[in-house]
mmCIF file with all atom_site columns, C-alpha atoms in Angstrom:
data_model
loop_
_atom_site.group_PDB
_atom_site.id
_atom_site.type_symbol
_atom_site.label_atom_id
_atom_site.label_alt_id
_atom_site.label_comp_id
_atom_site.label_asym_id
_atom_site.label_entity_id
_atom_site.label_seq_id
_atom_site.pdbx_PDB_ins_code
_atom_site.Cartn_x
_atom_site.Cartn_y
_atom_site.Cartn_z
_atom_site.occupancy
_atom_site.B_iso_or_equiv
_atom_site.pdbx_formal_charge
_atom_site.auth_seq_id
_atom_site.auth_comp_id
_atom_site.auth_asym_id
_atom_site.auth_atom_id
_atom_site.pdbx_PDB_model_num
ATOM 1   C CA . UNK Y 1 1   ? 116.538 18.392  306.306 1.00 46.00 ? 239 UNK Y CA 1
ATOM 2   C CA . UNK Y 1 2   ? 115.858 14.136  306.930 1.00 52.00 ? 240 UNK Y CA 1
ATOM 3   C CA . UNK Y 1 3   ? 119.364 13.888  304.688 1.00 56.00 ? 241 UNK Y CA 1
ATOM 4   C CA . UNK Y 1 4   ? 121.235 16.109  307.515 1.00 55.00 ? 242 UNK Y CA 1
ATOM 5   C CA . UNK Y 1 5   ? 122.915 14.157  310.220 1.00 57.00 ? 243 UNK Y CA 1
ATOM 6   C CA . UNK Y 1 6   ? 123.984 16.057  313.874 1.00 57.00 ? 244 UNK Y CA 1
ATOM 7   C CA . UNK Y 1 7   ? 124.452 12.804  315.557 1.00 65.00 ? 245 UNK Y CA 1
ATOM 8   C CA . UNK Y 1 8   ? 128.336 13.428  315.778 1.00 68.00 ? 246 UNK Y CA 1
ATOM 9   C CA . UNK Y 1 9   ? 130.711 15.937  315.216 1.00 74.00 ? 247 UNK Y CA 1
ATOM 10  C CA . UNK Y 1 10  ? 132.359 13.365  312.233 1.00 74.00 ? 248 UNK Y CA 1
ATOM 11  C CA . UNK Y 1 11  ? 128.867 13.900  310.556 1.00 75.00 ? 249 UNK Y CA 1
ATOM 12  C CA . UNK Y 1 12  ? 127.998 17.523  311.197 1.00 75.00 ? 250 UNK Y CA 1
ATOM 13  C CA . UNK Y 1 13  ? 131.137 18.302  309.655 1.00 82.00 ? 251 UNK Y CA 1
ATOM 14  C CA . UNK Y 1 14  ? 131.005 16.373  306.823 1.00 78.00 ? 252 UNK Y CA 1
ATOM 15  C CA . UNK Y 1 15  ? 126.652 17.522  306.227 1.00 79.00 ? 253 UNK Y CA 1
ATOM 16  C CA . UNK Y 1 16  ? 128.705 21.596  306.961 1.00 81.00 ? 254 UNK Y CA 1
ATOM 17  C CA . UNK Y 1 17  ? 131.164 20.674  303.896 1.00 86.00 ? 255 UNK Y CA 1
ATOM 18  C CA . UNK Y 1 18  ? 128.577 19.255  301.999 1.00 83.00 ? 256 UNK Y CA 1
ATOM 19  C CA . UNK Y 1 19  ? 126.233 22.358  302.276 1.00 84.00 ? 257 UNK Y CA 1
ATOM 20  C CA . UNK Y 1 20  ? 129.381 24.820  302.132 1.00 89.00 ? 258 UNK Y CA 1
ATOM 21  C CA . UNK Y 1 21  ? 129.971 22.809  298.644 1.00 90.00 ? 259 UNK Y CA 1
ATOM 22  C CA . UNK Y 1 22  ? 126.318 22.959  297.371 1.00 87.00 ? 260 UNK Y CA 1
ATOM 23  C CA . UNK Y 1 23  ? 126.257 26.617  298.031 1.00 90.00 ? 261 UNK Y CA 1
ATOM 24  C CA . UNK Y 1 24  ? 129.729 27.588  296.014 1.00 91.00 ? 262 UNK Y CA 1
ATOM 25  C CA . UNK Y 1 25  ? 128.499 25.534  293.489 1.00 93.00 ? 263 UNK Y CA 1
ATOM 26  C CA . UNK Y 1 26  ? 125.053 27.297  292.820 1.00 91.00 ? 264 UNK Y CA 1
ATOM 27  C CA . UNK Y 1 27  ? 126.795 30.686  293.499 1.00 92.00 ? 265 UNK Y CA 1
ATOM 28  C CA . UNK Y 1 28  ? 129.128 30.019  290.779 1.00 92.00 ? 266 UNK Y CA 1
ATOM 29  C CA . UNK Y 1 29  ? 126.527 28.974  288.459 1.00 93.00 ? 267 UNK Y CA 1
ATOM 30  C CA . UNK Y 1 30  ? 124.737 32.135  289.210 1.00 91.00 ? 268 UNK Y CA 1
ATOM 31  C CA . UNK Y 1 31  ? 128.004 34.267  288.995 1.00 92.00 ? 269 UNK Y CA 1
ATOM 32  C CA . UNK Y 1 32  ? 128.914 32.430  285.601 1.00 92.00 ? 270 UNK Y CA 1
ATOM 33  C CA . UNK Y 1 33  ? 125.476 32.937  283.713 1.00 93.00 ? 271 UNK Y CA 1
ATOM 34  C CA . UNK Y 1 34  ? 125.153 36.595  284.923 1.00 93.00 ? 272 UNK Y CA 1
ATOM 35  C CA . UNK Y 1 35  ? 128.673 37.136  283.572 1.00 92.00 ? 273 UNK Y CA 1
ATOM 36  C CA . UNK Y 1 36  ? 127.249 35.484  280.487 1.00 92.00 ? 274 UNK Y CA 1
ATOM 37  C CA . UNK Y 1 37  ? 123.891 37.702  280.287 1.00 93.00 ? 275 UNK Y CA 1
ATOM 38  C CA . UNK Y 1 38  ? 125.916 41.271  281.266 1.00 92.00 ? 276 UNK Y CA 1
ATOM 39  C CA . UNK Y 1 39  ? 128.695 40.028  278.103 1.00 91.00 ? 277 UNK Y CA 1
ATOM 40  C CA . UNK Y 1 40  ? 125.976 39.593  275.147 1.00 92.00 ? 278 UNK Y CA 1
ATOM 41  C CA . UNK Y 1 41  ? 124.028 42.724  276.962 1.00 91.00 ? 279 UNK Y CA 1
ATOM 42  C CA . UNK Y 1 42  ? 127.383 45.179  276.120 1.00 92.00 ? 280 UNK Y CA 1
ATOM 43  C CA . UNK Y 1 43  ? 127.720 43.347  272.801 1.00 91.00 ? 281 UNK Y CA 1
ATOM 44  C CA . UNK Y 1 44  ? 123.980 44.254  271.359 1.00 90.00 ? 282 UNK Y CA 1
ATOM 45  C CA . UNK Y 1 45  ? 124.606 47.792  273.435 1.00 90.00 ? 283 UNK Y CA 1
ATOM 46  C CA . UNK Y 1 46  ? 127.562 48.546  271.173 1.00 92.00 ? 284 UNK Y CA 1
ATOM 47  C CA . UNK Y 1 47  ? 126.095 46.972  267.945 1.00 90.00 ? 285 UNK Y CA 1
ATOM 48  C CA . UNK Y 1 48  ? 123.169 49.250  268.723 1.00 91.00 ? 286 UNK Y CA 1
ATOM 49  C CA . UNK Y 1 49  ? 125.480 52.294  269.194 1.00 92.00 ? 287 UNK Y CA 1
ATOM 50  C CA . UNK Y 1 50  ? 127.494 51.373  266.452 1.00 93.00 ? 288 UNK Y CA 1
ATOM 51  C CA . UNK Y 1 51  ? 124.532 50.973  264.277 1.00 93.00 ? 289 UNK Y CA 1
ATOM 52  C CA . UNK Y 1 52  ? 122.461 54.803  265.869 1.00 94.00 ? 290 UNK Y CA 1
ATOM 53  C CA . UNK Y 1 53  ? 125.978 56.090  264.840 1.00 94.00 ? 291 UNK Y CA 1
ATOM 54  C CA . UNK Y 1 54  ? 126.322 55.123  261.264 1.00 95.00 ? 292 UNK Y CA 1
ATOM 55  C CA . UNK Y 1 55  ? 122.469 55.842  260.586 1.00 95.00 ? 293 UNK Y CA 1
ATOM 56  C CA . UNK Y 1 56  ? 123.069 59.549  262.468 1.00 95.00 ? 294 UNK Y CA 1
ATOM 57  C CA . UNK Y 1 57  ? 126.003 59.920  260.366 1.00 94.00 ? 295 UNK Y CA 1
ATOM 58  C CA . UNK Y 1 58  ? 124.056 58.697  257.254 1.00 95.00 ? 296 UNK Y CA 1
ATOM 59  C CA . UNK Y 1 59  ? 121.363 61.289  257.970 1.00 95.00 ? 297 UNK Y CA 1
ATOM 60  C CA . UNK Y 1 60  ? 123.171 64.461  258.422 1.00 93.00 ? 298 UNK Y CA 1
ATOM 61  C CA . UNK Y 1 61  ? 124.926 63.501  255.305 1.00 93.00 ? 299 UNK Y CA 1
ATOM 62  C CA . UNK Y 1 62  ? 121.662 62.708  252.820 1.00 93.00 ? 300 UNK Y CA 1
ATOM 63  C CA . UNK Y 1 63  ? 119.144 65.699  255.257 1.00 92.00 ? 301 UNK Y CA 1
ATOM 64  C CA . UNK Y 1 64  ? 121.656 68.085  256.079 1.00 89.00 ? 302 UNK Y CA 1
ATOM 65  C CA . UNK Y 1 65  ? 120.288 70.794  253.407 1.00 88.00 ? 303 UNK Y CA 1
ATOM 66  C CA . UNK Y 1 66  ? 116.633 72.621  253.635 1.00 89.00 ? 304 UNK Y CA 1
ATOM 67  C CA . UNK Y 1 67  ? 117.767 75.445  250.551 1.00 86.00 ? 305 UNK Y CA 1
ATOM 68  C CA . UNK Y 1 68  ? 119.302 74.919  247.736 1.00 77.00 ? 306 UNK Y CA 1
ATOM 69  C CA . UNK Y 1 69  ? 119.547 72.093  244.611 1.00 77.00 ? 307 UNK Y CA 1
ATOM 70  C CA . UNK Y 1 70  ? 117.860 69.457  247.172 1.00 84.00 ? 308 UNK Y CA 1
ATOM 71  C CA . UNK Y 1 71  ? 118.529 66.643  244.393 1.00 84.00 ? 309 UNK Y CA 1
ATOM 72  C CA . UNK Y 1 72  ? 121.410 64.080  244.148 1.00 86.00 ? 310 UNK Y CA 1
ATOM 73  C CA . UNK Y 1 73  ? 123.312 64.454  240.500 1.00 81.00 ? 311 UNK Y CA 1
ATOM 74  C CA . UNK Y 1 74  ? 124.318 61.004  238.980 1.00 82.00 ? 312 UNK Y CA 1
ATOM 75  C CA . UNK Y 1 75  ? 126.430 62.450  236.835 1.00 75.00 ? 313 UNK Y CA 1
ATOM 76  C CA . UNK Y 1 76  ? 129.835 60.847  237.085 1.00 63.00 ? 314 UNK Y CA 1
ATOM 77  C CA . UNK Y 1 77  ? 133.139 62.939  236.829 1.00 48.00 ? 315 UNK Y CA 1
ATOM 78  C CA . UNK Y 1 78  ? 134.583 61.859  233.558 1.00 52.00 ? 316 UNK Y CA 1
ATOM 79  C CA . UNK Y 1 79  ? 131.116 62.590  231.925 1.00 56.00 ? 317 UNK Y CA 1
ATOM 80  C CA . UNK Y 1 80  ? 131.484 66.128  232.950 1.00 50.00 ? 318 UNK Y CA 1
ATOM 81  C CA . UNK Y 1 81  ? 135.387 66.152  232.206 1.00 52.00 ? 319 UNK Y CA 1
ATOM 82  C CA . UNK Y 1 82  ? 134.476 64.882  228.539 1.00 56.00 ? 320 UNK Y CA 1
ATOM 83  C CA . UNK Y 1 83  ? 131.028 67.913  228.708 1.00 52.00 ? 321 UNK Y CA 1
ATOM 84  C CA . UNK Y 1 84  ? 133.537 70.265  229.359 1.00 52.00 ? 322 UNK Y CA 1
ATOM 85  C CA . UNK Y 1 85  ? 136.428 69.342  227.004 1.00 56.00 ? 323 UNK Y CA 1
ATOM 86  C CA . UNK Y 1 86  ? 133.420 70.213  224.374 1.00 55.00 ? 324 UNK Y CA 1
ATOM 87  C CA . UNK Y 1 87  ? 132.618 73.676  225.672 1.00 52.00 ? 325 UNK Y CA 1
ATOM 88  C CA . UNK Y 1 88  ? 134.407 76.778  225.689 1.00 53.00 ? 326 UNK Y CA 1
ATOM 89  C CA . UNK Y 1 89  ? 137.312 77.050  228.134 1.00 44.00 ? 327 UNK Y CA 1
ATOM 90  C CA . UNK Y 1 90  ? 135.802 79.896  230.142 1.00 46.00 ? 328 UNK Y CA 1
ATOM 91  C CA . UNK Y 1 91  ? 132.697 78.462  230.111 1.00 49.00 ? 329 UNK Y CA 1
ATOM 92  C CA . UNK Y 1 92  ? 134.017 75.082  231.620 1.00 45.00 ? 330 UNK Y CA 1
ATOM 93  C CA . UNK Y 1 93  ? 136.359 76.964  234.254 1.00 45.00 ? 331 UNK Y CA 1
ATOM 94  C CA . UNK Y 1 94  ? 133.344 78.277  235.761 1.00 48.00 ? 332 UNK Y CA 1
ATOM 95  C CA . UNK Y 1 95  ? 131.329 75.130  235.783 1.00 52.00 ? 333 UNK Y CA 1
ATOM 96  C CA . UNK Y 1 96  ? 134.436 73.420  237.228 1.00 55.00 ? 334 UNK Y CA 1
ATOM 97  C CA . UNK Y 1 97  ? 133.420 74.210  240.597 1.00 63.00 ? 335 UNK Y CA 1
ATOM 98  C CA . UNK Y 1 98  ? 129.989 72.893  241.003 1.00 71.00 ? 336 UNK Y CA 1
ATOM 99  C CA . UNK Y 1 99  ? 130.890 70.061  239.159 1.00 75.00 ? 337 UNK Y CA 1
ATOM 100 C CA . UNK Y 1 100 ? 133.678 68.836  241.491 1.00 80.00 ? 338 UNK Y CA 1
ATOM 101 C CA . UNK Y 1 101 ? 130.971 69.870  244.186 1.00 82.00 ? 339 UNK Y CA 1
ATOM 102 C CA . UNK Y 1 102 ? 128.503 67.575  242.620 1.00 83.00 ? 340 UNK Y CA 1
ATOM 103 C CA . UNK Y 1 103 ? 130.606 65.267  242.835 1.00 84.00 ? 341 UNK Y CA 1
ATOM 104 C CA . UNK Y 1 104 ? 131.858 64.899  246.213 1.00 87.00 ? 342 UNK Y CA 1
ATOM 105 C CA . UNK Y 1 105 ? 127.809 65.508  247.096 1.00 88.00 ? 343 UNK Y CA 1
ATOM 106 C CA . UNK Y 1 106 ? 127.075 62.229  245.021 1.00 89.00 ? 344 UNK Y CA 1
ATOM 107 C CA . UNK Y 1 107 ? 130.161 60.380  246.330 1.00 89.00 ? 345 UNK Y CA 1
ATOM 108 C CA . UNK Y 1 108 ? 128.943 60.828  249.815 1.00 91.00 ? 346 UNK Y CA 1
ATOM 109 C CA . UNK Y 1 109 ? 125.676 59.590  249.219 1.00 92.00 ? 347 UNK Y CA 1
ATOM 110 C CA . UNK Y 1 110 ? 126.678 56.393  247.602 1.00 93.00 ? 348 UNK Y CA 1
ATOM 111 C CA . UNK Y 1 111 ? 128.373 55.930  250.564 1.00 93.00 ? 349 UNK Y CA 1
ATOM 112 C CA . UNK Y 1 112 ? 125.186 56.747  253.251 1.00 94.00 ? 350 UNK Y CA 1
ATOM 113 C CA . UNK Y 1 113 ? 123.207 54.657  251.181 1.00 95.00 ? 351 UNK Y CA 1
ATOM 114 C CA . UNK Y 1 114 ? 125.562 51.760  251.188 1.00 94.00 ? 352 UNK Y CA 1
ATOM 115 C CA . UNK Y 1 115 ? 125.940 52.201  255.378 1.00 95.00 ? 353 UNK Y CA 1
ATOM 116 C CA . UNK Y 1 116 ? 121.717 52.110  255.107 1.00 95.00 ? 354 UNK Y CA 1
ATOM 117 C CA . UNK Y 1 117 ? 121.317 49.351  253.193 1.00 95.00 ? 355 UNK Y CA 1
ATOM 118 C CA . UNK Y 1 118 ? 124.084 47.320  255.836 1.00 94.00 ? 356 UNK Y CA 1
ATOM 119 C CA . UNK Y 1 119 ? 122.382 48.204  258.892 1.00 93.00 ? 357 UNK Y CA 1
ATOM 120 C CA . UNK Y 1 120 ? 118.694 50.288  257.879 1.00 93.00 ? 358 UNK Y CA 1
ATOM 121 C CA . UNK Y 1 121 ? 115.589 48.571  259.167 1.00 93.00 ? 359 UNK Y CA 1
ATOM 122 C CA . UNK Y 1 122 ? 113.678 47.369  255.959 1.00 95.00 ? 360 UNK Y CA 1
ATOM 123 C CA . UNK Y 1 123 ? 111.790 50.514  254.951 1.00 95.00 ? 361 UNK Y CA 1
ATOM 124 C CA . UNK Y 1 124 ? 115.022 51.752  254.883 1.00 95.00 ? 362 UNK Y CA 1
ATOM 125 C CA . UNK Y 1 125 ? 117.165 49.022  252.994 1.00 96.00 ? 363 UNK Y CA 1
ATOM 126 C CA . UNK Y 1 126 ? 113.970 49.619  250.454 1.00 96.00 ? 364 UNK Y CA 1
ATOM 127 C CA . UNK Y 1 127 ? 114.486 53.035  250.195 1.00 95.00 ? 365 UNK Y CA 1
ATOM 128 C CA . UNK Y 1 128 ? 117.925 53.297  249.893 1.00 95.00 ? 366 UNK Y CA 1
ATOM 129 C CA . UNK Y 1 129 ? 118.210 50.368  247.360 1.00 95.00 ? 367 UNK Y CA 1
ATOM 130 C CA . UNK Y 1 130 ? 115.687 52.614  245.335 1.00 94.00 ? 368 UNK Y CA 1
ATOM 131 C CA . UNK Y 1 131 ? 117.787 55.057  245.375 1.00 93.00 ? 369 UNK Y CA 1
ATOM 132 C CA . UNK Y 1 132 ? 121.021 54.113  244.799 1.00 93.00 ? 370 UNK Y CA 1
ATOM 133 C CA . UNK Y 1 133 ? 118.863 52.174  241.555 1.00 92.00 ? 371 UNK Y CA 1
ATOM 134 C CA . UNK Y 1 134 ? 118.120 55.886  240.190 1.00 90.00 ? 372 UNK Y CA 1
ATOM 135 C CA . UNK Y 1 135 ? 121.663 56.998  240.906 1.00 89.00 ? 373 UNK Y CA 1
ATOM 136 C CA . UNK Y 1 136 ? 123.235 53.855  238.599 1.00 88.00 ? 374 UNK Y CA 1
ATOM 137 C CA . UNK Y 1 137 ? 120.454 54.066  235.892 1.00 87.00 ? 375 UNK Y CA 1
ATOM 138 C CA . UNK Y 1 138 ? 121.503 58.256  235.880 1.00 86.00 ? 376 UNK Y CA 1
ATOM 139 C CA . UNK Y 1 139 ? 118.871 59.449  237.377 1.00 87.00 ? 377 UNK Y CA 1
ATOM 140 C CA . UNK Y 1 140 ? 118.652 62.327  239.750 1.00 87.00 ? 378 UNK Y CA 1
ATOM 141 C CA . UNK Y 1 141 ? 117.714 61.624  243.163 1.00 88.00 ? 379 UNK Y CA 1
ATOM 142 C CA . UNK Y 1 142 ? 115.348 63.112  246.570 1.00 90.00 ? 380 UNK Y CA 1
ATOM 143 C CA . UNK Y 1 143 ? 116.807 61.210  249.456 1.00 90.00 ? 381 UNK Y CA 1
ATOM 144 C CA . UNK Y 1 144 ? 113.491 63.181  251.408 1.00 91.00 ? 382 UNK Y CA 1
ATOM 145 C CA . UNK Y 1 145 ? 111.387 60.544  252.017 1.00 92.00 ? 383 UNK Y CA 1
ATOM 146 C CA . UNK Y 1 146 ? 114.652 58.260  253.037 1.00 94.00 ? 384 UNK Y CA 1
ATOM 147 C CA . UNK Y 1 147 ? 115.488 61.043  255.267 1.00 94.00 ? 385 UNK Y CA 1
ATOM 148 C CA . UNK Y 1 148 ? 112.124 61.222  257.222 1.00 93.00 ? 386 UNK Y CA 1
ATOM 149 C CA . UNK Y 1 149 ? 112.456 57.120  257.837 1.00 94.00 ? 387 UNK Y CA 1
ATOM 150 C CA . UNK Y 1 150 ? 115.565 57.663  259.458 1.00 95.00 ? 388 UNK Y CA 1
ATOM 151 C CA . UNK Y 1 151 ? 114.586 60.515  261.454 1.00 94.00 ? 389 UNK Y CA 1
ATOM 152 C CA . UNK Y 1 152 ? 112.001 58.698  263.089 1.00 94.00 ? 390 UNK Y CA 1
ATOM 153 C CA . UNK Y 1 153 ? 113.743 55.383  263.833 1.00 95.00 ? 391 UNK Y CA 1
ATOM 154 C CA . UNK Y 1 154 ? 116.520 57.820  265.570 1.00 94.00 ? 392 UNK Y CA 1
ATOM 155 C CA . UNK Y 1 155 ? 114.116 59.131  267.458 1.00 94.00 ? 393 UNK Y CA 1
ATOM 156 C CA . UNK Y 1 156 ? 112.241 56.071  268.068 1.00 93.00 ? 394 UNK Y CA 1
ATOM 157 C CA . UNK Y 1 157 ? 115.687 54.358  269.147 1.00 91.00 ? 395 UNK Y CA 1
ATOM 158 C CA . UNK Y 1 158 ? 117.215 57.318  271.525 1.00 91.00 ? 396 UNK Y CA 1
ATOM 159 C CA . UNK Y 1 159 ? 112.973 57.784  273.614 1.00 91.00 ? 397 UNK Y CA 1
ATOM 160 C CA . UNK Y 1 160 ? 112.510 61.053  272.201 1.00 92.00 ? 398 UNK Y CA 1
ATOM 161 C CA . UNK Y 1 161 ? 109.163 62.095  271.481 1.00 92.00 ? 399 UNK Y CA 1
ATOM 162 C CA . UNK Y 1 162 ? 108.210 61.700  267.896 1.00 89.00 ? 400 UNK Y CA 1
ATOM 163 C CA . UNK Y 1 163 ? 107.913 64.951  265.568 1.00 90.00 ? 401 UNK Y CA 1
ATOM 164 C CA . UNK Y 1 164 ? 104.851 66.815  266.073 1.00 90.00 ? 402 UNK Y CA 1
ATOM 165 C CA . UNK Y 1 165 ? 102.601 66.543  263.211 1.00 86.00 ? 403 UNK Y CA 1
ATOM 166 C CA . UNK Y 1 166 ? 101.398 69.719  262.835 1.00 89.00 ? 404 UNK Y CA 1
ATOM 167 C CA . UNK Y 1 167 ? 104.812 71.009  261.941 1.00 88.00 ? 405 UNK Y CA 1
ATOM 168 C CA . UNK Y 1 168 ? 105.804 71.899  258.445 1.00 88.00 ? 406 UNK Y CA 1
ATOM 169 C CA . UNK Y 1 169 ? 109.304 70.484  257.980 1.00 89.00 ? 407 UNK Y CA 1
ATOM 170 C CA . UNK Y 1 170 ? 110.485 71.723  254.550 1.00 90.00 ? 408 UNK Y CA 1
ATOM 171 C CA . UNK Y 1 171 ? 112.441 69.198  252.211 1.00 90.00 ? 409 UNK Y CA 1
ATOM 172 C CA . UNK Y 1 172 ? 115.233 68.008  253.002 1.00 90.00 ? 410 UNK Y CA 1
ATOM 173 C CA . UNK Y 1 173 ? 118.455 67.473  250.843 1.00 89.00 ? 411 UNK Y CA 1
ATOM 174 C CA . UNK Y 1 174 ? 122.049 66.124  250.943 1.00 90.00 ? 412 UNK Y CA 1
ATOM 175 C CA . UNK Y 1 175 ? 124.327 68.280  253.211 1.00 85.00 ? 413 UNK Y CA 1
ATOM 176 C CA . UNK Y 1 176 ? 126.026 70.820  250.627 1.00 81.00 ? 414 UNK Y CA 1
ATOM 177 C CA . UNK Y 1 177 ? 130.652 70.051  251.227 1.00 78.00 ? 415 UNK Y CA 1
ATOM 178 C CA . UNK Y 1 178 ? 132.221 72.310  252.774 1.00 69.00 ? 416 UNK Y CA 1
ATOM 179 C CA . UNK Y 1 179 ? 135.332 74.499  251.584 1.00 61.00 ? 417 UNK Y CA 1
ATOM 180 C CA . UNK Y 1 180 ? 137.399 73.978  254.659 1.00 51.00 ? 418 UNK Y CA 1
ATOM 181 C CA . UNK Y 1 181 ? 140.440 72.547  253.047 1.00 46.00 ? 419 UNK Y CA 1
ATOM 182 C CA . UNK Y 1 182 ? 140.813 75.103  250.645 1.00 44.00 ? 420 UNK Y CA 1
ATOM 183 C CA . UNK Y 1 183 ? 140.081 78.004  252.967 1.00 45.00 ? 421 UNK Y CA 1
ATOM 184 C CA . UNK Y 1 184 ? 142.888 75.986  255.002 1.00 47.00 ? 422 UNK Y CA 1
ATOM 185 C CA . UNK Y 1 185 ? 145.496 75.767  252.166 1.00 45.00 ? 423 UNK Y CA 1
ATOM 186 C CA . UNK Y 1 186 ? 145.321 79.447  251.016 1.00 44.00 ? 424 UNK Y CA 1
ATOM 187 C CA . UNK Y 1 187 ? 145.788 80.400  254.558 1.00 46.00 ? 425 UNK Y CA 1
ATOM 188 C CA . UNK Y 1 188 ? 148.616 78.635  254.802 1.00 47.00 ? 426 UNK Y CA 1
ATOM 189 C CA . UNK Y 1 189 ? 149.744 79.913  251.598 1.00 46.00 ? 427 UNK Y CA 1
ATOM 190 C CA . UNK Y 1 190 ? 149.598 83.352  253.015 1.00 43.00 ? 428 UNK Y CA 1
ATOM 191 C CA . UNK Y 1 191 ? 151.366 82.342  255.776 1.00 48.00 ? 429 UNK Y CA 1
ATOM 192 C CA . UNK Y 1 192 ? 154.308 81.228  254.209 1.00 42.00 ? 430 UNK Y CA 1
ATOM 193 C CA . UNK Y 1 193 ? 154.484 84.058  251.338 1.00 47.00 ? 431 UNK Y CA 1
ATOM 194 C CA . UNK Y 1 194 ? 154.205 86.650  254.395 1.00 46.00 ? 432 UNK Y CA 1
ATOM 195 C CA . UNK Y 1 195 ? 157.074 84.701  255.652 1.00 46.00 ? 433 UNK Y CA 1
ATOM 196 C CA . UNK Y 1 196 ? 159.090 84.495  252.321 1.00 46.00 ? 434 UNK Y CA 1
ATOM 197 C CA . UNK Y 1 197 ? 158.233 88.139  252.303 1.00 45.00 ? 435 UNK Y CA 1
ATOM 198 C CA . UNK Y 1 198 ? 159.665 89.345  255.469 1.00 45.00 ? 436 UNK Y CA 1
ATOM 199 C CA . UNK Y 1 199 ? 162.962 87.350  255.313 1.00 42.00 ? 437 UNK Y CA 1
ATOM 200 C CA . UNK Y 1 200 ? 163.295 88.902  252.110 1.00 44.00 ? 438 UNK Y CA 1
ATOM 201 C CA . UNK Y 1 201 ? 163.086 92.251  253.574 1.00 39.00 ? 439 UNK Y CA 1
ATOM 202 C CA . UNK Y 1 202 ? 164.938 91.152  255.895 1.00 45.00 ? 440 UNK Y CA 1
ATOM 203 C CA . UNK Y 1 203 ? 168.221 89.845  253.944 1.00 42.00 ? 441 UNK Y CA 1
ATOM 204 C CA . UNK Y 1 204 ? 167.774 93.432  251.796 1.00 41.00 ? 442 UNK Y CA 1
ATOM 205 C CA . UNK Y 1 205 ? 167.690 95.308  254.982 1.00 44.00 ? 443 UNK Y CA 1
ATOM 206 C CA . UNK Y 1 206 ? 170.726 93.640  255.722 1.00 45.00 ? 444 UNK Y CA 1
ATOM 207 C CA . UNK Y 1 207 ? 172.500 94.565  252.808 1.00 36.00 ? 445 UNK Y CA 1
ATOM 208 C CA . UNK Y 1 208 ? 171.693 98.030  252.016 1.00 38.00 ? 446 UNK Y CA 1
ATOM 209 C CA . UNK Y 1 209 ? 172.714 98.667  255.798 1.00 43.00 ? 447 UNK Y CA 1
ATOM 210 C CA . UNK Y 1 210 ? 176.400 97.053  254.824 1.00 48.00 ? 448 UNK Y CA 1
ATOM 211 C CA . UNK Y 1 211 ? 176.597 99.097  251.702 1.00 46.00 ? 449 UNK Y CA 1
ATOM 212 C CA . UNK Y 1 212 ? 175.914 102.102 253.736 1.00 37.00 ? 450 UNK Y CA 1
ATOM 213 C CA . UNK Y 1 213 ? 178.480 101.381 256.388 1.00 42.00 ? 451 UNK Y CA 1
ATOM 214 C CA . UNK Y 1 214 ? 180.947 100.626 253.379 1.00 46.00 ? 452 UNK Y CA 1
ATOM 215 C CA . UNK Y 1 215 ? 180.156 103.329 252.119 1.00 42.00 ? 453 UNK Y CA 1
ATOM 216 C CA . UNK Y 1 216 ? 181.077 105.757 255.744 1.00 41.00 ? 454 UNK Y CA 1
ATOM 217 C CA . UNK Y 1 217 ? 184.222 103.756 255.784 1.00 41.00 ? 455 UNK Y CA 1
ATOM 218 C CA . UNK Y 1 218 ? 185.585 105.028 252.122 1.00 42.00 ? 456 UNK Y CA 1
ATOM 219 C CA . UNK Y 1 219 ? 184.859 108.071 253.500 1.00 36.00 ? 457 UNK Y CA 1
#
């Protein structure tokens, strides 16, 4: 207040501009590093979505099974192709489906385990590197144990209570595909051979009504 000068109107105006001045400036700096603070706040908020997403995702894939063959099979496709070239054809048509089954079960949990081993906590990344170790040396696999880390760092991460301890959560396996896309195609299939079907009746409809009215005319 000694620095302020009201001796003339020259100086009050000039002390006004110079507090006007001091007070943008320290607003600005305040507006600036709050813009600062609330940018790298939504940037950890989305890497933290982005990360409770893929680890969600990873879960339902590797704990979405309680019944069932709870175990991962390392067996790759062309060993089963070249198992099956040396059995009998009928026996190898009807192992054809659980093998390509197998398969798309194992190819989705290479791919959890890679997404836990990016962005799991370390537990996990240890886990999942053990893992994925069994799966390459051809051994099968309980992603259980992996399962129950993830569970409670979801729940951990989202405030929910943790699971009570007196329950009796059965084992948990990889989620079991889906026959969607074949359900879809041979519904479509139907489709179009009703289709096919009823212009064909149709178009002989057609003609054995002209053959009859040829017919009248002769007459």
């Amino acid at each position: 207040m000694r620095s302020l000068d009201f001796s003339s109107w020259h100086n009050l105006i000039f002390t006004l501009i110079g507090l006007a001045l001091f007070a943008l400036i320290g607003v600005g700096i305040r507006l600036l590093a709050m813009f600062t603070i609330q940018q790298r706040r939504e940037r950890m908020n989305r890497q933290i979505n982005e990360r409770l997403r893929t680890l969600i995702a990873a879960y339902k894939v590797l704990g979405g099974s309680f019944t069932g063959d709870l175990m991962v099979d390392p067996t790759h496709l062309r060993n089963l192709r070249r198992a099956d070239s040396e059995q009998p054809v009928t026996e190898a048509a009807e192992e054809g489906s659980s093998s390509d089954r197998k398969r798309r079960i194992r190819d989705a949990v290479e791919a959890a385990l890679s997404d836990i081993i990016l962005l799991g906590t370390e537990e996990q990344v240890r886990l999942a590197e053990r893992a994925a170790r069994d799966l390459a040396s051809g051994q099968p696999v309980h992603t259980h144990e992996l399962v129950a880390s993830l569970r409670n760092f979801i729940r951990e991460a989202l405030d929910l209570d943790p699971v009570p301890a007196d329950l009796a959560i059965p084992m948990q396996g990889p989620a079991r595909p889906s026959n969607s896309n074949r359900g879809k195609g041979d519904r479509e299939g139907a489709k179009v051979g009703g289709r096919g079907g009823g212009m064909g009746m149709g178009a002989g409809g057609g003609l054995v009504s002209d053959d009859i009215t040829d017919q009248h005319k002769g007459i």
